Amino acid sequence: MSVAVHPTAQVDPEAQIEDGVVIGPYCVIDRRVRIGRGTELGAFVRICDCVEIGPSCRIYDHVVLGRDPQDFGFKGEESWVRIGSGVVIRENVTIHRASGEGNETRVGDGTYLMEGCHLGHNVEVGERCVLANKVGLAGYARVGDRVTIGGMAGVHQFVTIGRSCMIGGLSKVVKDVPPFTLADGRPARIHGLNKVGLRRQGFTPEERRRIREVYDLLRTGSLPLRQGLKSLLEECGQDPVVRELWEFMSRCRRGWTPWAHRSEVEED
């Protein structure tokens, strides 16, 4: 198996290109680039220095990976973009290098980035996520595994979105979104659990019921959120849902996205 490079492409001879890679017309690939086995690049793809792409990825036309971060604090230090295996990156996506020596902007295995998405510096996207057209993640945003974000949603810098969430299209996400929830709006509010997503991801009825019970206790209890979650942790510290929510709360930097008005919350 060999590498197929279109004659119009410019590939630095020191770039590390594995077998089975296809490089389309007018691509430009810099020296400090690694591309995994079987990855395919469409036309006019720009891969800058300090980018690592895993195997079996599909990168469409006019994608730009590894440009300098849009961060006034960046001073030219070495940082990376690292793309996992089986990632699909559609047309016009831009992913910037991280700010800070040795840091990275990262996309997990099996994630699908639709047309026009932007991932800013130091962003982390988990495995098997779907970001629809024109989603923008500002610097240091973190997205857990198997999250779906609707088209043209914007995520504020330093925001964390927990795993298995659904974010509605056109949402403005300015606070952390806890795991398993459905958030929508400007600014985003939680409208219930991501029921459809949890079923599709293989959560059992018992697991879904327990997630709903824990959130109901937090919503209807008399204690403030952090105190209520701490109380649940003391009562049932081995419960995996409670522990995951407590760990998420402990890492919150932007505060927890509030629930919508009760009449707007989706109930089972």
Coordinates of C-alpha atoms in Angstrom, one line a residue:
M1 CA 0.0 0.0 0.0
S2 CA 1.4 3.4 -0.9
V3 CA 0.6 7.1 -0.5
A4 CA -1.4 8.8 -3.2
V5 CA -0.5 12.5 -3.6
H6 CA -2.1 14.6 -6.3
P7 CA 0.5 16.4 -8.5
T8 CA -0.7 19.8 -7.5
A9 CA -0.3 19.1 -3.7
Q10 CA 2.6 20.5 -1.8
V11 CA 3.8 18.0 0.9
D12 CA 7.0 18.7 2.9
P13 CA 9.3 15.7 2.5
E14 CA 9.8 15.4 6.2
A15 CA 6.1 15.1 7.0
Q16 CA 5.2 11.7 8.4
I17 CA 2.6 10.2 6.0
E18 CA 1.6 6.6 6.6
D19 CA 0.5 4.0 4.0
G20 CA -2.9 4.4 2.4
V21 CA -3.1 8.1 2.8
V22 CA -4.8 10.0 -0.1
I23 CA -3.9 13.7 -0.5
G24 CA -6.1 15.6 -2.9
P25 CA -5.5 18.6 -5.3
Y26 CA -3.8 21.7 -4.0
C27 CA -3.3 20.5 -0.4
V28 CA -0.4 22.1 1.5
I29 CA 1.2 20.0 4.3
D30 CA 4.0 21.3 6.5
R31 CA 7.0 19.5 7.9
R32 CA 5.9 18.7 11.5
V33 CA 2.8 16.8 10.5
R34 CA 1.8 13.2 11.1
I35 CA -1.1 11.6 9.2
G36 CA -2.3 8.1 10.1
R37 CA -2.9 5.1 7.8
G38 CA -5.8 5.3 5.4
T39 CA -6.7 9.0 6.0
E40 CA -8.1 10.9 3.0
L41 CA -7.7 14.6 2.3
G42 CA -9.9 16.4 -0.2
A43 CA -8.9 19.5 -2.2
F44 CA -7.3 22.6 -0.8
V45 CA -6.7 21.2 2.7
R46 CA -4.1 23.1 4.7
I47 CA -2.3 21.1 7.4
C48 CA 0.2 23.4 9.3
D49 CA 3.0 22.4 11.6
C50 CA 2.4 20.6 14.9
V51 CA -0.7 18.6 13.7
E52 CA -1.2 14.9 14.3
I53 CA -4.1 13.1 12.5
G54 CA -5.1 9.5 13.4
P55 CA -5.9 6.7 11.0
S56 CA -9.0 6.3 8.8
C57 CA -10.0 10.0 9.0
R58 CA -11.9 11.8 6.2
I59 CA -11.0 15.5 5.8
Y60 CA -13.0 17.4 3.2
D61 CA -12.2 20.5 1.1
H62 CA -10.8 23.8 2.5
V63 CA -10.2 22.5 6.0
V64 CA -7.5 24.3 7.9
L65 CA -5.8 22.5 10.8
G66 CA -3.1 23.9 13.1
R67 CA -3.0 27.7 12.5
D68 CA -1.8 29.8 15.4
P69 CA -4.3 30.3 18.2
Q70 CA -6.4 33.6 18.2
D71 CA -4.9 34.4 21.6
F72 CA -3.0 37.5 22.4
G73 CA -1.0 35.5 25.0
F74 CA 0.4 33.1 22.4
K75 CA 4.1 33.7 21.9
G76 CA 5.0 31.1 19.3
E77 CA 5.5 28.2 21.8
E78 CA 5.2 24.6 20.6
S79 CA 1.7 23.3 20.9
W80 CA -0.4 20.8 18.9
V81 CA -3.6 19.8 17.3
R82 CA -4.3 16.1 17.8
I83 CA -7.1 14.4 15.9
G84 CA -8.2 10.9 16.8
S85 CA -9.0 7.9 14.6
G86 CA -12.0 7.7 12.3
V87 CA -12.8 11.4 12.6
V88 CA -14.8 13.1 9.8
I89 CA -14.1 16.8 9.2
R90 CA -16.3 18.5 6.7
E91 CA -15.7 21.5 4.5
N92 CA -14.3 24.8 5.8
V93 CA -13.7 23.5 9.4
T94 CA -10.9 25.3 11.3
I95 CA -9.1 23.9 14.3
H96 CA -6.4 26.0 16.0
R97 CA -3.3 25.0 17.9
A98 CA -3.3 25.4 21.7
S99 CA -1.9 28.3 23.6
G100 CA 0.8 27.4 26.2
E101 CA 4.0 25.3 25.8
G102 CA 3.2 21.6 25.3
N103 CA -0.6 22.0 25.3
E104 CA -3.0 20.7 22.7
T105 CA -6.3 21.1 21.0
R106 CA -7.8 17.7 20.8
V107 CA -10.6 15.8 18.9
G108 CA -11.6 12.3 20.1
D109 CA -12.1 9.1 18.0
G110 CA -15.1 8.9 15.8
T111 CA -16.2 12.5 16.1
Y112 CA -18.1 14.2 13.2
L113 CA -17.5 17.9 12.6
M114 CA -19.9 19.3 10.0
E115 CA -19.3 22.1 7.6
G116 CA -17.9 25.4 9.0
C117 CA -17.2 24.4 12.6
H118 CA -14.5 26.2 14.5
L119 CA -12.5 24.8 17.4
G120 CA -10.5 27.4 19.2
H121 CA -7.3 27.0 21.1
N122 CA -7.0 24.4 23.9
V123 CA -10.5 23.0 23.0
E124 CA -11.1 19.4 23.9
V125 CA -13.8 17.4 22.1
G126 CA -14.5 13.8 23.3
E127 CA -15.2 10.6 21.4
R128 CA -18.1 10.1 19.0
C129 CA -19.5 13.6 19.2
V130 CA -21.5 15.3 16.5
L131 CA -21.1 19.1 15.9
A132 CA -23.5 20.4 13.3
N133 CA -22.8 23.1 10.8
K134 CA -21.2 26.3 12.0
V135 CA -20.8 25.3 15.7
G136 CA -18.2 27.5 17.4
L137 CA -16.2 26.4 20.4
A138 CA -14.2 29.2 22.1
G139 CA -10.9 28.7 23.7
Y140 CA -10.6 26.1 26.5
A141 CA -14.1 24.8 26.0
R142 CA -14.5 21.1 26.8
V143 CA -17.0 18.7 25.3
G144 CA -17.5 15.2 26.8
D145 CA -18.0 12.0 24.9
R146 CA -21.1 11.4 22.7
V147 CA -22.4 15.0 22.8
T148 CA -24.5 16.4 20.0
I149 CA -24.4 20.1 19.3
G150 CA -27.0 21.7 16.9
G151 CA -26.1 24.0 14.1
M152 CA -24.7 27.5 14.7
A153 CA -24.6 27.0 18.5
G154 CA -21.9 29.0 20.2
V155 CA -20.0 27.8 23.3
H156 CA -18.3 30.4 25.6
Q157 CA -14.6 30.0 26.5
F158 CA -13.9 27.7 29.5
V159 CA -17.4 26.1 29.3
T160 CA -17.6 22.4 29.9
I161 CA -20.4 20.2 28.4
G162 CA -20.8 16.9 30.1
R163 CA -21.1 13.6 28.3
S164 CA -24.2 12.5 26.5
C165 CA -25.7 16.0 26.3
M166 CA -27.7 17.5 23.5
I167 CA -27.4 21.2 22.8
G168 CA -30.0 22.8 20.6
G169 CA -29.2 24.7 17.4
L170 CA -28.5 28.4 17.7
S171 CA -28.0 28.1 21.4
K172 CA -25.7 30.4 23.3
V173 CA -23.9 28.3 25.9
V174 CA -22.3 30.5 28.6
K175 CA -22.4 28.1 31.6
D176 CA -21.4 24.5 32.1
V177 CA -23.9 21.9 31.0
P178 CA -24.1 18.8 33.3
P179 CA -24.1 15.3 31.8
F180 CA -27.1 13.6 30.2
T181 CA -29.1 16.8 29.8
L182 CA -30.8 18.7 27.0
A183 CA -30.0 22.4 26.8
D184 CA -31.3 25.0 24.4
G185 CA -31.8 28.8 24.2
R186 CA -30.1 32.2 24.4
P187 CA -28.7 31.9 27.0
A188 CA -29.0 28.1 27.1
R189 CA -31.3 26.6 29.8
I190 CA -31.7 22.9 30.7
H191 CA -35.0 21.6 29.4
G192 CA -34.8 18.0 30.7
L193 CA -32.8 14.9 30.1
N194 CA -31.4 13.9 26.7
K195 CA -33.9 11.0 26.6
V196 CA -33.6 10.1 22.9
G197 CA -29.8 10.3 23.0
L198 CA -29.5 8.2 26.1
R199 CA -31.7 5.5 24.5
R200 CA -29.7 5.5 21.3
Q201 CA -26.5 5.3 23.3
G202 CA -27.6 2.1 25.0
F203 CA -28.4 3.4 28.5
T204 CA -30.7 0.8 30.1
P205 CA -34.2 1.8 31.4
E206 CA -32.8 1.4 34.9
E207 CA -29.9 3.7 34.2
R208 CA -32.1 6.3 32.7
R209 CA -34.6 6.1 35.6
R210 CA -31.7 6.6 38.1
I211 CA -30.4 9.6 36.2
R212 CA -33.9 11.2 36.3
E213 CA -34.3 10.4 40.0
V214 CA -31.0 12.1 40.9
Y215 CA -31.8 15.2 38.9
D216 CA -35.4 15.4 40.3
L217 CA -33.9 15.3 43.8
L218 CA -31.6 18.2 43.0
R219 CA -34.3 20.2 41.4
T220 CA -37.0 19.8 44.0
G221 CA -34.8 19.8 47.2
S222 CA -34.6 22.7 49.6
L223 CA -30.8 22.9 49.5
P224 CA -28.8 24.9 47.1
L225 CA -27.4 22.9 44.2
R226 CA -23.9 22.3 45.5
Q227 CA -25.1 21.5 49.0
G228 CA -27.8 19.2 47.7
L229 CA -25.3 17.3 45.6
K230 CA -22.9 17.0 48.5
S231 CA -25.7 15.7 50.7
L232 CA -26.6 13.1 48.0
L233 CA -22.9 12.1 47.9
E234 CA -22.8 11.5 51.6
E235 CA -26.0 9.4 51.5
C236 CA -25.1 7.3 48.4
G237 CA -21.5 8.0 47.6
Q238 CA -21.2 4.8 45.6
D239 CA -23.9 5.7 43.1
P240 CA -22.2 6.3 39.8
V241 CA -24.6 9.0 38.7
V242 CA -24.1 11.0 41.9
R243 CA -20.4 10.6 41.8
E244 CA -20.2 11.7 38.1
L245 CA -22.3 14.8 38.8
W246 CA -20.2 15.7 41.9
E247 CA -17.0 15.4 39.9
F248 CA -18.5 17.5 37.2
M249 CA -19.6 20.2 39.7
S250 CA -16.1 20.1 41.3
R251 CA -14.6 21.1 37.9
C252 CA -17.1 23.8 37.1
R253 CA -15.5 27.1 36.1
R254 CA -18.5 28.9 34.6
G255 CA -21.3 27.8 36.9
W256 CA -24.0 25.3 36.2
T257 CA -26.5 26.0 33.5
P258 CA -29.9 26.7 35.2
W259 CA -33.1 24.8 34.5
A260 CA -35.7 26.4 32.3
H261 CA -39.1 27.4 33.9
R262 CA -40.9 24.3 35.1
S263 CA -43.5 24.7 32.4
E264 CA -40.8 24.5 29.7
V265 CA -39.1 21.4 31.1
E266 CA -39.6 18.2 29.1
E267 CA -41.1 15.5 31.4
D268 CA -41.3 11.8 30.8

